[in-house]
mmCIF file of N, CA, C and O in Angstrom:
data_model
loop_
_atom_site.group_PDB
_atom_site.id
_atom_site.type_symbol
_atom_site.label_atom_id
_atom_site.label_comp_id
_atom_site.label_asym_id
_atom_site.label_seq_id
_atom_site.Cartn_x
_atom_site.Cartn_y
_atom_site.Cartn_z
ATOM 1 N N MET R 9 9.495 -19.406 15.959
ATOM 2 C CA MET R 9 9.804 -19.452 14.520
ATOM 3 C C MET R 9 8.570 -19.053 13.712
ATOM 4 O O MET R 9 8.654 -18.293 12.777
ATOM 5 N N LYS R 10 7.395 -19.570 14.105
ATOM 6 C CA LYS R 10 6.186 -19.251 13.337
ATOM 7 C C LYS R 10 5.907 -17.746 13.383
ATOM 8 O O LYS R 10 5.562 -17.144 12.382
ATOM 9 N N ASP R 11 6.047 -17.153 14.562
ATOM 10 C CA ASP R 11 5.787 -15.713 14.677
ATOM 11 C C ASP R 11 6.727 -14.927 13.758
ATOM 12 O O ASP R 11 6.329 -14.010 13.072
ATOM 13 N N THR R 12 8.004 -15.311 13.742
ATOM 14 C CA THR R 12 8.982 -14.607 12.905
ATOM 15 C C THR R 12 8.620 -14.753 11.425
ATOM 16 O O THR R 12 8.691 -13.802 10.662
ATOM 17 N N THR R 13 8.210 -15.968 11.017
ATOM 18 C CA THR R 13 7.859 -16.203 9.613
ATOM 19 C C THR R 13 6.658 -15.345 9.225
ATOM 20 O O THR R 13 6.658 -14.695 8.188
ATOM 21 N N LEU R 14 5.628 -15.332 10.078
ATOM 22 C CA LEU R 14 4.442 -14.534 9.776
ATOM 23 C C LEU R 14 4.813 -13.056 9.702
ATOM 24 O O LEU R 14 4.361 -12.325 8.826
ATOM 25 N N PHE R 15 5.669 -12.602 10.612
ATOM 26 C CA PHE R 15 6.086 -11.197 10.629
ATOM 27 C C PHE R 15 6.798 -10.849 9.318
ATOM 28 O O PHE R 15 6.534 -9.843 8.692
ATOM 29 N N SER R 16 7.687 -11.754 8.871
ATOM 30 C CA SER R 16 8.420 -11.517 7.629
ATOM 31 C C SER R 16 7.447 -11.476 6.451
ATOM 32 O O SER R 16 7.553 -10.631 5.575
ATOM 33 N N TRP R 17 6.492 -12.413 6.437
ATOM 34 C CA TRP R 17 5.512 -12.440 5.347
ATOM 35 C C TRP R 17 4.694 -11.159 5.340
ATOM 36 O O TRP R 17 4.389 -10.599 4.288
ATOM 37 N N ASP R 18 4.332 -10.656 6.535
ATOM 38 C CA ASP R 18 3.555 -9.415 6.607
ATOM 39 C C ASP R 18 4.340 -8.276 5.978
ATOM 40 O O ASP R 18 3.800 -7.477 5.223
ATOM 41 N N ILE R 19 5.638 -8.197 6.262
ATOM 42 C CA ILE R 19 6.477 -7.135 5.703
ATOM 43 C C ILE R 19 6.546 -7.272 4.182
ATOM 44 O O ILE R 19 6.371 -6.305 3.450
ATOM 45 N N VAL R 20 6.799 -8.486 3.702
ATOM 46 C CA VAL R 20 6.900 -8.711 2.252
ATOM 47 C C VAL R 20 5.587 -8.344 1.570
ATOM 48 O O VAL R 20 5.569 -7.666 0.551
ATOM 49 N N THR R 21 4.472 -8.787 2.148
ATOM 50 C CA THR R 21 3.160 -8.482 1.559
ATOM 51 C C THR R 21 2.928 -6.980 1.548
ATOM 52 O O THR R 21 2.482 -6.426 0.549
ATOM 53 N N PHE R 22 3.253 -6.310 2.644
ATOM 54 C CA PHE R 22 3.065 -4.860 2.729
ATOM 55 C C PHE R 22 3.885 -4.140 1.662
ATOM 56 O O PHE R 22 3.384 -3.283 0.945
ATOM 57 N N ILE R 23 5.160 -4.542 1.513
ATOM 58 C CA ILE R 23 6.036 -3.917 0.508
ATOM 59 C C ILE R 23 5.473 -4.141 -0.892
ATOM 60 O O ILE R 23 5.412 -3.229 -1.709
ATOM 61 N N MET R 24 5.029 -5.372 -1.175
ATOM 62 C CA MET R 24 4.483 -5.676 -2.505
ATOM 63 C C MET R 24 3.243 -4.841 -2.778
ATOM 64 O O MET R 24 3.064 -4.314 -3.870
ATOM 65 N N VAL R 25 2.373 -4.705 -1.774
ATOM 66 C CA VAL R 25 1.147 -3.908 -1.952
ATOM 67 C C VAL R 25 1.509 -2.457 -2.226
ATOM 68 O O VAL R 25 0.944 -1.822 -3.112
ATOM 69 N N VAL R 26 2.469 -1.925 -1.477
ATOM 70 C CA VAL R 26 2.885 -0.520 -1.670
ATOM 71 C C VAL R 26 3.460 -0.326 -3.067
ATOM 72 O O VAL R 26 3.095 0.612 -3.775
ATOM 73 N N LEU R 27 4.365 -1.233 -3.477
ATOM 74 C CA LEU R 27 4.964 -1.117 -4.814
ATOM 75 C C LEU R 27 3.883 -1.228 -5.881
ATOM 76 O O LEU R 27 3.856 -0.464 -6.847
ATOM 77 N N PHE R 28 2.959 -2.183 -5.724
ATOM 78 C CA PHE R 28 1.869 -2.358 -6.689
ATOM 79 C C PHE R 28 1.046 -1.079 -6.776
ATOM 80 O O PHE R 28 0.669 -0.638 -7.852
ATOM 81 N N GLY R 29 0.783 -0.460 -5.626
ATOM 82 C CA GLY R 29 0.016 0.790 -5.599
ATOM 83 C C GLY R 29 0.757 1.887 -6.336
ATOM 84 O O GLY R 29 0.152 2.630 -7.114
ATOM 85 N N PHE R 30 2.075 2.005 -6.125
ATOM 86 C CA PHE R 30 2.860 3.036 -6.815
ATOM 87 C C PHE R 30 2.810 2.809 -8.318
ATOM 88 O O PHE R 30 2.699 3.752 -9.096
ATOM 89 N N VAL R 31 2.889 1.549 -8.751
ATOM 90 C CA VAL R 31 2.849 1.237 -10.187
ATOM 91 C C VAL R 31 1.520 1.696 -10.777
ATOM 92 O O VAL R 31 1.472 2.320 -11.835
ATOM 93 N N ILE R 32 0.403 1.381 -10.092
ATOM 94 C CA ILE R 32 -0.922 1.778 -10.584
ATOM 95 C C ILE R 32 -1.004 3.300 -10.657
ATOM 96 O O ILE R 32 -1.462 3.859 -11.656
ATOM 97 N N ILE R 33 -0.548 3.987 -9.605
ATOM 98 C CA ILE R 33 -0.597 5.458 -9.590
ATOM 99 C C ILE R 33 0.242 6.003 -10.740
ATOM 100 O O ILE R 33 -0.160 6.937 -11.429
ATOM 101 N N GLY R 34 1.403 5.406 -10.975
ATOM 102 C CA GLY R 34 2.270 5.856 -12.066
ATOM 103 C C GLY R 34 1.591 5.686 -13.415
ATOM 104 O O GLY R 34 1.636 6.578 -14.255
ATOM 105 N N LEU R 35 0.942 4.533 -13.631
ATOM 106 C CA LEU R 35 0.254 4.299 -14.903
ATOM 107 C C LEU R 35 -0.882 5.301 -15.098
ATOM 108 O O LEU R 35 -1.047 5.871 -16.173
ATOM 109 N N ILE R 36 -1.678 5.521 -14.046
ATOM 110 C CA ILE R 36 -2.799 6.465 -14.140
ATOM 111 C C ILE R 36 -2.268 7.869 -14.445
ATOM 112 O O ILE R 36 -2.784 8.568 -15.304
ATOM 113 N N THR R 37 -1.206 8.272 -13.742
ATOM 114 C CA THR R 37 -0.625 9.605 -13.970
ATOM 115 C C THR R 37 -0.133 9.730 -15.405
ATOM 116 O O THR R 37 -0.368 10.743 -16.070
ATOM 117 N N THR R 38 0.541 8.691 -15.916
ATOM 118 C CA THR R 38 1.047 8.722 -17.290
ATOM 119 C C THR R 38 -0.106 8.861 -18.274
ATOM 120 O O THR R 38 -0.055 9.663 -19.204
ATOM 121 N N VAL R 39 -1.175 8.097 -18.081
ATOM 122 C CA VAL R 39 -2.334 8.160 -18.980
ATOM 123 C C VAL R 39 -2.940 9.562 -18.953
ATOM 124 O O VAL R 39 -3.256 10.131 -19.991
ATOM 125 N N LEU R 40 -3.100 10.123 -17.748
ATOM 126 C CA LEU R 40 -3.685 11.469 -17.633
ATOM 127 C C LEU R 40 -2.798 12.492 -18.329
ATOM 128 O O LEU R 40 -3.291 13.372 -19.042
ATOM 129 N N LEU R 41 -1.483 12.387 -18.144
ATOM 130 C CA LEU R 41 -0.553 13.327 -18.791
ATOM 131 C C LEU R 41 -0.658 13.193 -20.307
ATOM 132 O O LEU R 41 -0.692 14.200 -21.025
ATOM 133 N N LEU R 42 -0.713 11.966 -20.821
ATOM 134 C CA LEU R 42 -0.816 11.760 -22.267
ATOM 135 C C LEU R 42 -2.126 12.351 -22.782
ATOM 136 O O LEU R 42 -2.160 13.011 -23.829
ATOM 137 N N MET R 43 -3.222 12.144 -22.046
ATOM 138 C CA MET R 43 -4.517 12.690 -22.464
ATOM 139 C C MET R 43 -4.456 14.211 -22.487
ATOM 140 O O MET R 43 -4.936 14.850 -23.425
ATOM 141 N N ASN R 44 -3.856 14.809 -21.449
ATOM 142 C CA ASN R 44 -3.750 16.265 -21.400
ATOM 143 C C ASN R 44 -2.894 16.771 -22.562
ATOM 144 O O ASN R 44 -3.204 17.789 -23.179
ATOM 145 N N SER R 45 -1.820 16.064 -22.876
ATOM 146 C CA SER R 45 -0.938 16.468 -23.985
ATOM 147 C C SER R 45 -1.722 16.408 -25.296
ATOM 148 O O SER R 45 -1.633 17.315 -26.120
ATOM 149 N N ASP R 46 -2.512 15.342 -25.489
ATOM 150 C CA ASP R 46 -3.300 15.214 -26.720
ATOM 151 C C ASP R 46 -4.279 16.379 -26.834
ATOM 152 O O ASP R 46 -4.438 16.963 -27.896
ATOM 153 N N LYS R 47 -4.921 16.734 -25.741
ATOM 154 C CA LYS R 47 -5.893 17.840 -25.767
ATOM 155 C C LYS R 47 -5.190 19.143 -26.126
ATOM 156 O O LYS R 47 -5.684 19.923 -26.923
ATOM 157 N N LYS R 48 -3.996 19.381 -25.549
ATOM 158 C CA LYS R 48 -3.258 20.622 -25.827
ATOM 159 C C LYS R 48 -2.850 20.652 -27.302
ATOM 160 O O LYS R 48 -2.945 21.671 -27.961
ATOM 161 N N ILE R 49 -2.397 19.515 -27.849
ATOM 162 C CA ILE R 49 -1.977 19.458 -29.249
ATOM 163 C C ILE R 49 -3.166 19.776 -30.156
ATOM 164 O O ILE R 49 -3.057 20.536 -31.098
ATOM 165 N N GLU R 50 -4.329 19.237 -29.822
ATOM 166 C CA GLU R 50 -5.507 19.488 -30.657
ATOM 167 C C GLU R 50 -5.921 20.944 -30.519
ATOM 168 O O GLU R 50 -6.308 21.564 -31.468
#
């Protein structure tokens, strides 16, 4: 039972880390796109 619980927690933690990473990448990409748009407008 303990091994199964740890395995499940590892999967959940891995998924959360991946999703968190995608969110950060998305925010950075959005900021860069907005900055590039501002530069083009100017």
